[in-house]
CSV table of C-alpha atoms in Angstrom, one decimal:
chain,number,residue,atom,x,y,z
P,1,MET,CA,114.8,118.7,107.0
P,2,THR,CA,112.6,119.5,104.4
P,3,TYR,CA,109.8,117.2,103.5
P,4,ASP,CA,108.5,119.3,100.3
P,5,ASP,CA,109.9,116.3,98.3
P,6,PRO,CA,106.7,114.4,98.4
P,7,ARG,CA,109.0,111.0,98.3
P,8,LEU,CA,110.0,111.8,101.4
P,9,ALA,CA,106.7,112.7,102.8
P,10,VAL,CA,105.6,109.2,102.3
P,11,VAL,CA,109.1,107.6,103.8
P,12,TYR,CA,108.3,109.9,106.7
P,13,ASP,CA,105.5,108.0,107.7
P,14,ILE,CA,107.3,104.7,107.9
P,15,ASP,CA,109.8,106.4,110.2
P,16,ASN,CA,107.3,108.0,112.6
P,17,PRO,CA,104.4,105.6,113.1
P,18,ASP,CA,101.8,105.8,116.0
P,19,GLY,CA,102.8,105.0,119.3
P,20,PRO,CA,103.4,106.0,123.1
P,21,ASP,CA,103.8,109.7,122.1
P,22,HIS,CA,100.7,110.0,120.2
P,23,ASN,CA,99.0,107.8,123.1
P,24,PHE,CA,100.5,110.5,125.7
P,25,PHE,CA,99.2,113.8,123.7
P,26,ARG,CA,95.7,112.1,123.3
P,27,ARG,CA,95.4,111.5,126.7
P,28,PHE,CA,96.7,114.9,127.7
P,29,ALA,CA,94.1,116.4,125.2
P,30,ASP,CA,91.6,114.4,127.1
P,31,HIS,CA,92.5,115.1,130.1
P,32,LEU,CA,92.7,118.8,130.0
P,33,GLY,CA,89.0,118.8,128.1
P,34,ALA,CA,90.7,120.5,125.4
P,35,LYS,CA,87.9,121.4,122.7
P,36,ARG,CA,90.6,123.8,120.6
P,37,ILE,CA,93.8,121.9,119.5
P,38,VAL,CA,96.6,123.5,117.6
P,39,ASP,CA,99.0,120.7,116.3
P,40,LEU,CA,102.3,122.4,115.3
P,41,GLY,CA,104.4,121.4,113.1
P,42,TYR,CA,102.1,117.9,112.4
P,43,GLY,CA,104.2,116.2,109.6
P,44,THR,CA,101.8,114.1,107.7
P,45,GLY,CA,99.0,114.5,110.0
P,46,LEU,CA,99.1,111.0,111.4
P,47,LEU,CA,98.7,112.0,115.0
P,48,THR,CA,96.5,115.1,114.2
P,49,VAL,CA,93.6,113.3,112.7
P,50,THR,CA,93.1,111.4,115.9
P,51,LEU,CA,92.9,114.2,118.0
P,52,THR,CA,89.6,115.0,116.2
P,53,ALA,CA,86.5,114.3,118.2
P,54,PRO,CA,82.7,115.6,118.7
P,55,GLY,CA,82.6,118.9,119.8
P,56,ARG,CA,86.2,119.4,119.6
P,57,THR,CA,88.2,121.8,117.0
P,58,VAL,CA,91.7,120.5,115.2
P,59,THR,CA,94.0,122.9,113.4
P,60,GLY,CA,97.3,121.3,111.9
P,61,ILE,CA,99.7,124.0,111.0
P,62,ASP,CA,103.1,123.2,109.1
P,63,PRO,CA,105.5,124.7,106.7
P,64,ALA,CA,105.8,122.0,103.8
P,65,ALA,CA,103.3,121.7,101.0
P,66,ALA,CA,104.1,117.9,100.8
P,67,MET,CA,102.8,117.5,104.2
P,68,LEU,CA,100.0,119.6,103.6
P,69,ASP,CA,98.9,117.1,100.4
P,70,ARG,CA,99.7,113.9,102.3
P,71,ALA,CA,97.6,115.3,105.6
P,72,THR,CA,94.8,116.4,103.7
P,73,ALA,CA,94.5,113.1,101.9
P,74,ARG,CA,94.5,110.9,104.9
P,75,PRO,CA,91.5,109.3,106.1
P,76,GLY,CA,89.4,111.5,108.6
P,77,GLY,CA,91.5,114.7,107.1
P,78,GLU,CA,88.5,116.1,106.4
P,79,ALA,CA,87.6,116.7,110.2
P,80,VAL,CA,90.9,119.0,110.1
P,81,ASN,CA,91.6,122.6,109.5
P,82,TRP,CA,94.9,122.3,107.8
P,83,VAL,CA,97.2,125.6,107.6
P,84,LEU,CA,100.3,125.7,105.2
P,85,GLY,CA,102.6,127.8,107.6
P,86,THR,CA,104.4,128.8,110.8
P,87,GLY,CA,103.2,129.1,114.4
P,88,GLU,CA,102.4,132.8,113.8
P,89,GLN,CA,99.3,131.5,112.2
P,90,ILE,CA,97.9,130.8,115.3
P,91,ALA,CA,95.1,133.1,116.1
P,92,PRO,CA,94.9,135.3,119.6
P,93,GLN,CA,93.4,133.2,122.3
P,94,SER,CA,92.1,130.6,120.0
P,95,ALA,CA,93.5,127.3,121.6
P,96,ASP,CA,93.2,125.0,124.7
P,97,LEU,CA,96.2,122.7,123.9
P,98,VAL,CA,99.0,123.8,121.1
P,99,LEU,CA,101.0,120.7,121.0
P,100,MET,CA,104.6,120.0,119.0
P,101,SER,CA,105.5,116.3,118.6
P,102,GLY,CA,108.3,114.5,116.7
P,103,ASN,CA,110.9,116.8,118.0
P,104,VAL,CA,109.3,119.7,116.1
P,105,ALA,CA,110.5,122.1,119.1
P,106,MET,CA,114.0,121.3,117.9
P,107,HIS,CA,113.7,121.4,114.5
P,108,ILE,CA,112.8,125.3,114.9
P,109,LEU,CA,116.3,127.0,115.1
P,110,GLY,CA,117.3,130.7,116.9
P,111,ASP,CA,115.4,133.7,116.7
P,112,ASP,CA,112.5,131.4,115.4
P,113,TRP,CA,112.1,129.3,118.3
P,114,HIS,CA,111.5,132.5,120.5
P,115,THR,CA,109.3,134.0,117.8
P,116,THR,CA,107.2,130.4,118.1
P,117,LEU,CA,107.1,130.3,121.6
P,118,ALA,CA,105.8,134.1,121.7
P,119,ALA,CA,103.1,133.2,119.0
P,120,ILE,CA,101.8,130.2,121.1
P,121,ALA,CA,101.7,132.2,124.2
P,122,ARG,CA,99.3,134.8,122.6
P,123,GLY,CA,97.4,131.9,121.1
P,124,LEU,CA,96.6,130.2,124.1
P,125,ARG,CA,93.3,130.6,126.1
P,126,PRO,CA,93.3,131.2,129.7
P,127,GLY,CA,94.0,127.8,131.1
P,128,GLY,CA,95.5,126.6,128.0
P,129,ARG,CA,98.4,124.2,127.2
P,130,LEU,CA,101.4,123.7,125.3
P,131,VAL,CA,103.0,120.3,125.3
P,132,PHE,CA,106.1,119.0,123.7
P,133,GLU,CA,109.3,117.1,123.9
P,134,SER,CA,112.6,117.8,123.1
P,135,ARG,CA,115.9,115.2,123.5
P,136,ASN,CA,118.3,116.1,126.9
P,137,PRO,CA,121.8,117.2,125.5
P,138,GLN,CA,123.4,115.4,128.3
P,139,ALA,CA,122.7,112.0,126.7
P,140,ARG,CA,124.6,113.0,123.4
P,141,ALA,CA,121.8,111.0,121.5
P,142,TRP,CA,123.7,112.6,118.0
P,143,GLU,CA,127.0,110.0,118.8
P,144,THR,CA,124.4,107.1,117.7
P,145,TRP,CA,122.8,108.5,114.5
P,146,ASN,CA,125.6,108.1,112.1
P,147,GLU,CA,124.5,105.4,109.5
P,148,PRO,CA,126.3,103.5,106.7
P,149,VAL,CA,124.8,103.2,103.5
P,150,ALA,CA,121.8,100.4,103.7
P,151,GLU,CA,118.9,99.5,101.5
P,152,ARG,CA,115.2,98.9,102.2
P,153,ASP,CA,111.8,98.5,100.9
P,154,THR,CA,109.0,101.2,101.0
P,155,PRO,CA,105.8,101.8,99.5
P,156,ILE,CA,107.4,103.6,96.3
P,157,GLY,CA,110.1,101.1,96.0
P,158,LEU,CA,114.1,100.6,97.0
P,159,LEU,CA,115.4,103.0,99.3
P,160,ARG,CA,119.1,103.5,99.4
P,161,GLU,CA,120.5,105.5,102.5
P,162,SER,CA,123.0,106.8,104.7
P,163,LEU,CA,123.2,109.4,107.2
P,164,THR,CA,126.3,111.3,108.6
P,165,THR,CA,125.9,113.4,111.5
P,166,GLU,CA,128.1,116.6,113.1
P,167,PRO,CA,128.7,117.2,116.4
P,168,PRO,CA,126.7,120.1,118.1
P,169,VAL,CA,128.3,123.6,116.9
P,170,GLU,CA,127.2,127.1,118.1
P,171,ASN,CA,124.0,127.1,120.6
P,172,GLY,CA,123.6,123.2,120.4
P,173,ILE,CA,122.8,122.9,116.7
P,174,VAL,CA,123.3,119.3,115.2
P,175,VAL,CA,123.3,118.7,111.5
P,176,MET,CA,122.5,115.6,110.0
P,177,HIS,CA,123.5,114.8,106.0
P,178,CYS,CA,120.9,112.4,104.8
P,179,HIS,CA,121.2,110.9,101.7
P,180,ASN,CA,118.2,109.3,99.8
P,181,GLU,CA,118.2,107.5,96.5
P,182,PHE,CA,115.3,105.9,95.2
P,183,VAL,CA,116.9,103.1,93.1
P,184,ASP,CA,113.8,102.2,90.5
P,185,THR,CA,113.7,105.8,89.3
P,186,GLY,CA,117.2,107.3,90.2
P,187,HIS,CA,116.0,109.9,92.1
P,188,ILE,CA,118.4,111.5,94.5
P,189,ALA,CA,117.1,113.6,97.4
P,190,ASP,CA,120.0,114.7,99.6
P,191,VAL,CA,119.0,116.9,102.4
P,192,GLU,CA,119.9,118.3,105.7
P,193,GLN,CA,118.0,117.7,109.2
P,194,THR,CA,119.1,120.5,111.5
P,195,LEU,CA,118.5,120.0,115.5
P,196,GLN,CA,118.8,122.6,118.1
P,197,PHE,CA,119.7,120.8,121.4
P,198,ARG,CA,118.7,122.9,124.6
P,199,THR,CA,119.4,122.2,128.1
P,200,ARG,CA,116.2,122.0,130.3
P,201,GLN,CA,116.9,125.3,132.1
P,202,GLN,CA,117.3,127.0,128.4
P,203,ILE,CA,114.2,126.0,127.3
P,204,VAL,CA,112.5,127.0,131.1
P,205,ASP,CA,114.4,130.5,130.4
P,206,ASP,CA,112.9,130.6,126.8
P,207,LEU,CA,109.4,129.8,127.7
P,208,LEU,CA,109.5,132.5,130.7
P,209,ALA,CA,110.6,135.2,128.1
P,210,ALA,CA,107.7,134.4,125.9
P,211,GLY,CA,105.2,134.7,128.3
P,212,LEU,CA,104.8,131.0,129.4
P,213,VAL,CA,105.9,129.2,132.8
P,214,ALA,CA,107.1,125.1,132.8
P,215,LEU,CA,104.6,123.4,134.8
P,216,ASN,CA,106.0,119.8,134.5
P,217,VAL,CA,109.3,118.1,133.0
P,218,TRP,CA,108.9,114.5,132.4
P,219,ARG,CA,111.6,111.9,131.2
P,220,ASP,CA,109.1,109.9,129.7
P,221,TRP,CA,105.6,109.5,128.0
P,222,ALA,CA,104.7,107.8,130.9
P,223,GLN,CA,105.1,111.3,132.7
P,224,THR,CA,108.1,110.2,135.0
P,225,PRO,CA,109.8,113.3,136.5
P,226,PHE,CA,112.9,114.2,134.9
P,227,VAL,CA,115.9,114.6,137.1
P,228,GLY,CA,118.6,115.9,135.0
P,229,THR,CA,120.7,112.6,134.6
P,230,GLN,CA,122.4,111.8,131.2
P,231,ALA,CA,120.5,108.4,131.2
P,232,GLU,CA,117.6,110.3,130.7
P,233,GLN,CA,117.2,110.9,126.9
P,234,LEU,CA,114.0,112.9,126.6
P,235,MET,CA,112.4,115.7,128.1
P,236,VAL,CA,108.3,116.1,127.8
P,237,PHE,CA,107.2,119.6,128.9
P,238,GLU,CA,104.1,121.3,129.9
P,239,ALA,CA,104.0,125.1,129.9
P,240,ALA,CA,100.8,127.5,130.5
P,241,PRO,CA,100.7,131.4,130.0
P,242,ALA,CA,102.4,133.0,133.1
């Protein structure tokens, strides 16, 4: 999904508030003692700004200009090095921790996924970590994502929206058709959100091919081990240079 429309960037903040996932990433960074952090696909920077601390350098990288505009204007944003781009902007051996939150890993499709993992592997310092989450395809979450037309109030006016989801096609790719009509202005943004569902083994193999090894896979933000059942919605990965 593109968030280059500034209206959608505002709605993004409402739909992706601070919560247990952000707590996990902050806790992980502190436990690791990370001094140089890269938040890849930072969205509007809600999590990113909270990772800043004395003696720590935080870089946010995202391909959407509207997200960059919102992130830089966020309180605390001046403490972050914001970059418009992709994982290829990570400098070699520059990061103690690279994180991808909010299903960012699933938005990176096909060959771009492998390119991104390779860039992260180059960018991690010895002892560095990559942490991210992906949805367990066995749970078939896409079956619950169809939403009929509904309206809600937002900071930029009344929003009329609906969501239609296609079942997975080649390589586990799910396409979500999102209709957004800002009633007060008549502005319509019809966009597609594309997510690639990968199994645990696929991700482990992809990490290894990029020069990374999966150290842990958890099923929740409390770091409960993932065992591979249909009831487990989430897979949270911790990986390190091989």
